[in-house]
Amino acid sequence: MSGRRDFVKSSVLLSVAALVRNKSIAGPMLALEGRSVGKPIVISTWDFGREANAAAWEILGTNGRALDAVEIGVKVPEADAENQSVGLGGRPDRDGIVTLDACIMDENSRCGSVAGLENIVHAISVARAVMEKTPHVMLVGEGALQFALQCGFKKENLLTEKSKNEWLEWLKDSKYRPINNIENRVGPPGTLPGGAKNHDTIGMVALDGHGNMSGACTTSGMAYKIRGRVGDSPIIGAGLFVDNEVGAATSTGVGEEVIRIVGSHLVVEAMRQGLSPEEACKRAVERMVSKNPEKSKEVQVGFLALNNKGEYGAYALQDGFTYAVRSEGIDQVFRAPYYYRK
Ligand code: SD4
């Protein structure tokens, strides 16, 4: 009982800390190292992670498994036609075709992944089927679609009128110009027609009441990418990594930069060495800067991490990366600390 009281007290304190932290959005960032609310807990990328967390919490809050929670959680943005960077309604490649990348990893280090998947809304569930029903980890393109159809997934058109019209507009000058923090920003004229708002890849990691961790990551990738391009999101170790003995991490942003440093694996290994989740994310960002200083100034990458004690943190290259946290007594979006200060 007193444990429960202490827990509630610490949750309240944390909410206060969270308020303070959110206030800091406009000013200097407060680094609250190793924030912890205990288990179960789910965290995910960007503001829209909050809705995904709510779905995941229905599983976690009733003593369910982290693996089920992360799958159900990320299916929310996958099914949202208004979200133009995940699943249905995602922006297409430069040939006008929506291709999805996704991966999932569980507490036993089992993992599954699909890349360049077309016409299936829930890429994450196909990734889970790869993990559970095949001896493989990753299926791509035609083969991934064939496998999904064999598993009973239904073929659907993923290109909405909105995304199609924007792509047709984009074709007028066909320049590949990713926008940082696309979720929070209105694109400059000519970059995303109509100054459209967007969301971004969802990466989600969770710790369940049994002390087990899982993660999921799903995206339509960078808008107007070259046909066949695969980002970090379906690559185990880059866009997502889970080690039940240590913790889990996921990433969002320009996938090429994440792949080069095998970012999420690096974050988990840094936590294994004793760094807090935020420090570990910062280490990955610093590695990215040291390996590619010029490029890192221009692009956005954010890492999000959770250790197996329920401590969480994030760090990004640039300002603007947000993440959502859900646990008993907390349902909140935070703004991550970042490397490049103007
Ligand atoms: C990718 N990391 O395909 C994904 C996309 C993303 O912010 O997260 N964009 O590279």
Short mmCIF file of C-alpha atoms and ligand atoms in Angstrom, two decimals:
data_model
loop_
_atom_site.label_atom_id
_atom_site.label_comp_id
_atom_site.label_asym_id
_atom_site.label_seq_id
_atom_site.Cartn_x
_atom_site.Cartn_y
_atom_site.Cartn_z
CA MET A 1 0.00 0.00 0.00
CA SER A 2 2.74 2.39 0.98
CA GLY A 3 4.53 1.32 -2.19
CA ARG A 4 1.47 2.39 -4.12
CA ARG A 5 1.37 5.70 -2.20
CA ASP A 6 5.04 6.32 -2.94
CA PHE A 7 4.40 5.49 -6.52
CA VAL A 8 1.50 7.94 -6.76
CA LYS A 9 3.64 10.56 -5.04
CA SER A 10 6.48 10.05 -7.46
CA SER A 11 4.02 10.18 -10.37
CA VAL A 12 2.72 13.51 -9.15
CA LEU A 13 6.26 14.79 -8.75
CA LEU A 14 7.00 13.57 -12.19
CA SER A 15 3.98 15.35 -13.62
CA VAL A 16 5.18 18.53 -11.99
CA ALA A 17 8.61 17.93 -13.44
CA ALA A 18 6.94 17.33 -16.75
CA LEU A 19 5.11 20.63 -16.52
CA VAL A 20 8.33 22.41 -15.69
CA ARG A 21 9.97 20.66 -18.54
CA ASN A 22 7.24 21.56 -20.99
CA LYS A 23 7.48 25.17 -19.89
CA SER A 24 11.10 24.98 -20.89
CA ILE A 25 10.17 24.36 -24.50
CA ALA A 26 10.57 28.00 -25.37
CA GLY A 27 13.67 28.46 -23.22
CA PRO A 28 16.74 26.38 -22.32
CA MET A 29 16.07 22.67 -22.07
CA LEU A 30 16.04 21.07 -18.66
CA ALA A 31 17.78 17.73 -18.67
CA LEU A 32 15.98 15.40 -16.28
CA GLU A 33 18.28 12.42 -16.39
CA GLY A 34 16.83 8.98 -15.92
CA ARG A 35 13.22 10.01 -15.46
CA SER A 36 11.36 7.00 -14.17
CA VAL A 37 7.77 6.08 -13.53
CA GLY A 38 8.33 2.33 -13.24
CA LYS A 39 6.46 -0.36 -15.09
CA PRO A 40 4.40 -0.78 -17.13
CA ILE A 41 5.30 2.08 -19.42
CA VAL A 42 5.16 2.88 -23.12
CA ILE A 43 6.92 5.68 -24.97
CA SER A 44 6.72 6.65 -28.63
CA THR A 45 7.92 9.22 -31.11
CA TRP A 46 6.20 12.56 -31.80
CA ASP A 47 3.02 14.14 -30.50
CA PHE A 48 0.82 11.66 -32.31
CA GLY A 49 2.48 8.92 -30.27
CA ARG A 50 0.06 9.90 -27.54
CA GLU A 51 -2.91 8.31 -29.34
CA ALA A 52 -0.83 5.26 -30.15
CA ASN A 53 0.23 5.04 -26.50
CA ALA A 54 -3.42 5.08 -25.45
CA ALA A 55 -4.08 1.95 -27.51
CA ALA A 56 -0.91 0.31 -26.17
CA TRP A 57 -1.92 1.21 -22.63
CA GLU A 58 -5.12 -0.81 -22.94
CA ILE A 59 -2.88 -3.86 -23.12
CA LEU A 60 -0.17 -2.77 -20.68
CA GLY A 61 -2.61 -1.39 -18.10
CA THR A 62 -4.35 -4.76 -17.90
CA ASN A 63 -1.13 -6.69 -17.37
CA GLY A 64 -0.75 -7.61 -21.03
CA ARG A 65 2.39 -8.28 -23.01
CA ALA A 66 4.64 -5.50 -24.30
CA LEU A 67 4.79 -7.15 -27.72
CA ASP A 68 1.00 -6.97 -28.14
CA ALA A 69 0.98 -3.43 -26.80
CA VAL A 70 3.50 -2.06 -29.29
CA GLU A 71 1.83 -3.77 -32.24
CA ILE A 72 -1.63 -2.48 -31.31
CA GLY A 73 -0.20 0.93 -30.51
CA VAL A 74 1.49 1.60 -33.83
CA LYS A 75 -1.49 0.27 -35.76
CA VAL A 76 -3.30 3.48 -34.77
CA PRO A 77 -1.22 5.82 -36.97
CA GLU A 78 -0.91 3.10 -39.62
CA ALA A 79 -4.69 3.15 -40.05
CA ASP A 80 -4.97 6.95 -39.94
CA ALA A 81 -5.37 8.24 -43.50
CA GLU A 82 -4.60 11.76 -42.31
CA ASN A 83 -1.16 10.72 -41.12
CA GLN A 84 0.96 11.09 -44.23
CA SER A 85 4.10 9.34 -43.10
CA VAL A 86 2.83 6.03 -41.77
CA GLY A 87 0.67 3.31 -43.37
CA LEU A 88 -2.54 4.31 -45.15
CA GLY A 89 -2.26 7.81 -46.59
CA GLY A 90 1.55 7.80 -46.49
CA ARG A 91 3.35 9.95 -49.02
CA PRO A 92 4.54 7.94 -52.01
CA ASP A 93 7.97 7.50 -53.52
CA ARG A 94 8.90 9.67 -56.49
CA ASP A 95 7.07 7.26 -58.81
CA GLY A 96 3.83 7.77 -56.90
CA ILE A 97 3.86 4.42 -55.09
CA VAL A 98 3.39 4.15 -51.32
CA THR A 99 5.91 1.69 -49.85
CA LEU A 100 6.04 0.82 -46.18
CA ASP A 101 8.92 -0.16 -43.88
CA ALA A 102 8.34 -1.71 -40.44
CA CYS A 103 9.94 -3.90 -37.81
CA ILE A 104 9.16 -5.40 -34.44
CA MET A 105 11.31 -6.99 -31.72
CA ASP A 106 10.38 -8.84 -28.53
CA GLU A 107 11.81 -9.69 -25.13
CA ASN A 108 13.51 -12.83 -26.46
CA SER A 109 15.38 -10.88 -29.15
CA ARG A 110 13.12 -12.37 -31.78
CA CYS A 111 12.47 -9.93 -34.58
CA GLY A 112 10.64 -9.48 -37.86
CA SER A 113 10.72 -6.86 -40.56
CA VAL A 114 9.32 -5.81 -43.92
CA ALA A 115 10.69 -3.24 -46.34
CA GLY A 116 9.20 -1.74 -49.46
CA LEU A 117 5.84 -3.36 -48.72
CA GLU A 118 2.98 -2.14 -50.95
CA ASN A 119 -0.80 -2.19 -50.57
CA ILE A 120 -1.02 -3.51 -47.00
CA VAL A 121 -2.08 -1.07 -44.27
CA HIS A 122 -0.63 -2.83 -41.25
CA ALA A 123 3.00 -3.38 -42.17
CA ILE A 124 3.78 -3.92 -38.48
CA SER A 125 1.51 -6.97 -38.32
CA VAL A 126 3.19 -8.39 -41.41
CA ALA A 127 6.55 -7.83 -39.67
CA ARG A 128 5.22 -9.70 -36.65
CA ALA A 129 4.07 -12.54 -38.90
CA VAL A 130 7.57 -12.70 -40.42
CA MET A 131 8.92 -13.02 -36.87
CA GLU A 132 6.41 -15.62 -35.73
CA LYS A 133 5.72 -17.67 -38.84
CA THR A 134 9.00 -17.81 -40.76
CA PRO A 135 12.61 -18.74 -40.02
CA HIS A 136 13.62 -15.30 -41.39
CA VAL A 137 13.91 -11.77 -40.08
CA MET A 138 13.28 -9.58 -43.11
CA LEU A 139 11.15 -9.78 -46.26
CA VAL A 140 11.17 -7.10 -48.94
CA GLY A 141 9.04 -5.83 -51.82
CA GLU A 142 7.16 -8.39 -53.91
CA GLY A 143 8.10 -11.24 -51.60
CA ALA A 144 6.84 -9.38 -48.54
CA LEU A 145 3.54 -8.68 -50.29
CA GLN A 146 3.19 -12.29 -51.43
CA PHE A 147 3.83 -13.46 -47.86
CA ALA A 148 1.31 -10.97 -46.46
CA LEU A 149 -1.38 -12.15 -48.88
CA GLN A 150 -0.66 -15.77 -47.97
CA CYS A 151 -1.14 -14.80 -44.33
CA GLY A 152 -4.57 -13.37 -45.15
CA PHE A 153 -3.80 -9.63 -45.16
CA LYS A 154 -6.01 -7.71 -47.60
CA LYS A 155 -4.68 -5.64 -50.47
CA GLU A 156 -5.69 -1.98 -50.31
CA ASN A 157 -4.85 1.21 -52.14
CA LEU A 158 -2.71 3.23 -49.71
CA LEU A 159 -2.44 6.38 -51.82
CA THR A 160 -5.10 8.83 -50.71
CA GLU A 161 -6.32 11.67 -52.94
CA LYS A 162 -4.54 14.13 -50.67
CA SER A 163 -1.16 12.41 -50.91
CA LYS A 164 -1.64 11.83 -54.62
CA ASN A 165 -2.41 15.48 -55.30
CA GLU A 166 0.59 16.61 -53.28
CA TRP A 167 2.80 14.21 -55.18
CA LEU A 168 1.45 15.50 -58.53
CA GLU A 169 2.28 19.01 -57.35
CA TRP A 170 5.73 17.87 -56.22
CA LEU A 171 6.38 16.39 -59.67
CA LYS A 172 6.40 19.92 -61.11
CA ASP A 173 9.94 20.45 -59.90
CA SER A 174 10.70 16.98 -58.47
CA LYS A 175 13.29 18.11 -55.91
CA TYR A 176 14.04 15.77 -53.02
CA ARG A 177 14.09 18.05 -49.98
CA PRO A 178 13.23 16.39 -46.70
CA ILE A 179 11.91 18.77 -44.06
CA ASN A 180 13.08 18.51 -40.48
CA ASN A 181 10.45 17.87 -37.84
CA ILE A 182 7.88 17.57 -40.54
CA GLU A 183 5.25 16.80 -37.98
CA ASN A 184 5.51 20.15 -36.29
CA ARG A 185 6.30 22.36 -39.15
CA VAL A 186 4.53 23.84 -42.11
CA GLY A 187 6.75 23.19 -45.10
CA PRO A 188 8.21 26.09 -47.06
CA PRO A 189 6.35 26.83 -50.27
CA GLY A 190 7.18 24.34 -52.98
CA THR A 191 8.47 21.70 -50.60
CA LEU A 192 5.19 20.23 -49.55
CA PRO A 193 2.47 21.70 -51.71
CA GLY A 194 -0.13 23.66 -49.85
CA GLY A 195 2.19 24.04 -46.86
CA ALA A 196 0.76 20.77 -45.62
CA LYS A 197 1.36 19.58 -42.08
CA ASN A 198 2.66 16.10 -41.68
CA HIS A 199 3.46 13.55 -39.04
CA ASP A 200 6.45 11.29 -38.91
CA THR A 201 7.57 7.72 -38.40
CA ILE A 202 6.28 6.07 -35.28
CA GLY A 203 8.75 4.20 -33.11
CA MET A 204 7.40 2.75 -29.87
CA VAL A 205 9.06 0.85 -27.03
CA ALA A 206 7.38 -0.62 -23.97
CA LEU A 207 8.07 -2.35 -20.67
CA ASP A 208 5.22 -4.51 -19.40
CA GLY A 209 4.16 -5.44 -15.88
CA HIS A 210 6.10 -8.71 -16.14
CA GLY A 211 9.33 -6.78 -16.74
CA ASN A 212 9.50 -7.64 -20.43
CA MET A 213 10.30 -5.21 -23.21
CA SER A 214 9.34 -4.96 -26.89
CA GLY A 215 9.46 -2.38 -29.63
CA ALA A 216 7.88 -1.53 -32.99
CA CYS A 217 8.69 0.94 -35.71
CA THR A 218 6.64 1.69 -38.84
CA THR A 219 6.75 4.31 -41.61
CA SER A 220 6.13 5.11 -45.24
CA GLY A 221 9.68 6.47 -45.21
CA MET A 222 10.95 9.69 -46.66
CA ALA A 223 8.44 11.27 -49.04
CA TYR A 224 9.41 11.11 -52.74
CA LYS A 225 12.36 8.80 -52.11
CA ILE A 226 13.89 6.91 -55.03
CA ARG A 227 11.88 3.78 -55.75
CA GLY A 228 13.43 0.92 -53.78
CA ARG A 229 14.99 3.15 -51.11
CA VAL A 230 14.87 1.62 -47.63
CA GLY A 231 15.40 3.73 -44.51
CA ASP A 232 16.40 2.85 -40.96
CA SER A 233 12.92 1.99 -39.72
CA PRO A 234 12.76 -1.69 -40.80
CA ILE A 235 16.41 -2.36 -39.99
CA ILE A 236 16.92 -4.08 -36.66
CA GLY A 237 19.67 -2.21 -34.82
CA ALA A 238 19.17 0.98 -36.82
CA GLY A 239 15.52 2.07 -36.41
CA LEU A 240 14.82 -0.20 -33.46
CA PHE A 241 16.62 -2.41 -30.99
CA VAL A 242 15.48 -4.27 -27.89
CA ASP A 243 17.56 -6.17 -25.37
CA ASN A 244 15.49 -7.32 -22.43
CA GLU A 245 18.56 -7.35 -20.18
CA VAL A 246 19.15 -3.66 -20.79
CA GLY A 247 16.50 -1.66 -22.59
CA ALA A 248 15.13 -0.58 -25.94
CA ALA A 249 15.60 2.29 -28.36
CA THR A 250 14.07 3.61 -31.55
CA SER A 251 14.70 6.46 -33.97
CA THR A 252 13.03 8.91 -36.29
CA GLY A 253 14.39 11.30 -38.89
CA VAL A 254 16.68 10.87 -41.86
CA GLY A 255 17.23 7.13 -41.88
CA GLU A 256 20.46 7.19 -43.87
CA GLU A 257 22.20 8.94 -40.97
CA VAL A 258 20.84 6.41 -38.48
CA ILE A 259 21.88 3.39 -40.54
CA ARG A 260 25.46 4.68 -40.79
CA ILE A 261 25.92 4.45 -37.03
CA VAL A 262 23.47 1.56 -36.38
CA GLY A 263 21.84 4.06 -34.07
CA SER A 264 19.33 2.19 -31.91
CA HIS A 265 21.79 -0.61 -31.18
CA LEU A 266 24.36 1.99 -30.19
CA VAL A 267 21.88 3.55 -27.76
CA VAL A 268 21.10 0.20 -26.11
CA GLU A 269 24.79 -0.68 -25.83
CA ALA A 270 25.46 2.72 -24.23
CA MET A 271 22.74 1.98 -21.66
CA ARG A 272 24.41 -1.39 -21.05
CA GLN A 273 27.55 0.55 -20.14
CA GLY A 274 25.56 2.42 -17.52
CA LEU A 275 24.39 5.55 -19.28
CA SER A 276 20.89 6.84 -18.62
CA PRO A 277 18.47 6.62 -21.58
CA GLU A 278 18.92 10.33 -22.31
CA GLU A 279 22.71 10.14 -22.08
CA ALA A 280 22.70 7.08 -24.33
CA CYS A 281 20.59 8.86 -26.96
CA LYS A 282 22.93 11.82 -26.73
CA ARG A 283 25.92 9.57 -27.32
CA ALA A 284 24.36 8.28 -30.55
CA VAL A 285 23.66 11.83 -31.71
CA GLU A 286 27.26 12.84 -30.92
CA ARG A 287 28.54 9.86 -32.91
CA MET A 288 26.45 11.00 -35.84
CA VAL A 289 27.87 14.49 -35.58
CA SER A 290 31.46 13.27 -35.36
CA LYS A 291 31.08 10.94 -38.35
CA ASN A 292 29.28 13.38 -40.59
CA PRO A 293 29.54 16.92 -39.19
CA GLU A 294 28.30 18.79 -42.27
CA LYS A 295 25.29 16.60 -42.99
CA SER A 296 24.30 16.41 -39.34
CA LYS A 297 23.84 20.19 -39.26
CA GLU A 298 21.15 20.05 -41.91
CA VAL A 299 19.02 17.06 -40.99
CA GLN A 300 16.92 15.91 -38.07
CA VAL A 301 17.32 12.61 -36.24
CA GLY A 302 15.82 11.83 -32.86
CA PHE A 303 16.41 8.85 -30.58
CA LEU A 304 14.11 7.62 -27.86
CA ALA A 305 15.11 5.08 -25.20
CA LEU A 306 13.67 3.15 -22.27
CA ASN A 307 15.63 0.92 -19.93
CA ASN A 308 14.33 -2.15 -18.14
CA LYS A 309 13.88 -0.16 -14.91
CA GLY A 310 11.32 2.06 -16.61
CA GLU A 311 13.63 5.07 -17.00
CA TYR A 312 13.25 6.90 -20.28
CA GLY A 313 14.83 9.73 -22.24
CA ALA A 314 15.41 11.15 -25.69
CA TYR A 315 17.86 13.31 -27.61
CA ALA A 316 17.85 14.80 -31.11
CA LEU A 317 20.15 16.59 -33.52
CA GLN A 318 17.86 19.58 -33.82
CA ASP A 319 15.14 21.26 -31.83
CA GLY A 320 11.58 20.07 -32.38
CA PHE A 321 11.64 16.34 -31.68
CA THR A 322 8.83 15.39 -29.34
CA TYR A 323 7.88 12.09 -27.72
CA ALA A 324 4.91 10.75 -25.81
CA VAL A 325 5.01 8.88 -22.50
CA ARG A 326 2.22 6.81 -20.98
CA SER A 327 2.30 5.04 -17.65
CA GLU A 328 0.29 4.99 -14.45
CA GLY A 329 -0.18 8.64 -13.58
CA ILE A 330 1.41 10.09 -16.71
CA ASP A 331 0.12 10.73 -20.21
CA GLN A 332 2.27 13.44 -21.63
CA VAL A 333 4.27 14.74 -24.55
CA PHE A 334 7.83 16.00 -23.95
CA ARG A 335 10.19 17.94 -26.12
CA ALA A 336 13.59 16.27 -26.43
CA PRO A 337 16.88 18.04 -25.67
CA TYR A 338 18.98 18.54 -28.79
CA TYR A 339 22.53 19.04 -30.04
CA TYR A 340 22.53 22.06 -32.34
CA ARG A 341 21.64 25.23 -30.51
CA LYS A 342 21.06 28.25 -32.67
C1 SD4 B 1 13.16 6.90 -42.87
N1 SD4 B 1 13.36 7.27 -40.50
O1 SD4 B 1 12.56 6.31 -43.74
C2 SD4 B 1 12.42 7.17 -41.59
C3 SD4 B 1 11.56 8.36 -41.82
C4 SD4 B 1 11.41 9.28 -40.70
O2 SD4 B 1 11.31 11.43 -40.07
O3 SD4 B 1 11.47 8.95 -39.56
N2 SD4 B 1 11.24 10.51 -41.01
O4 SD4 B 1 14.31 7.33 -42.98
#
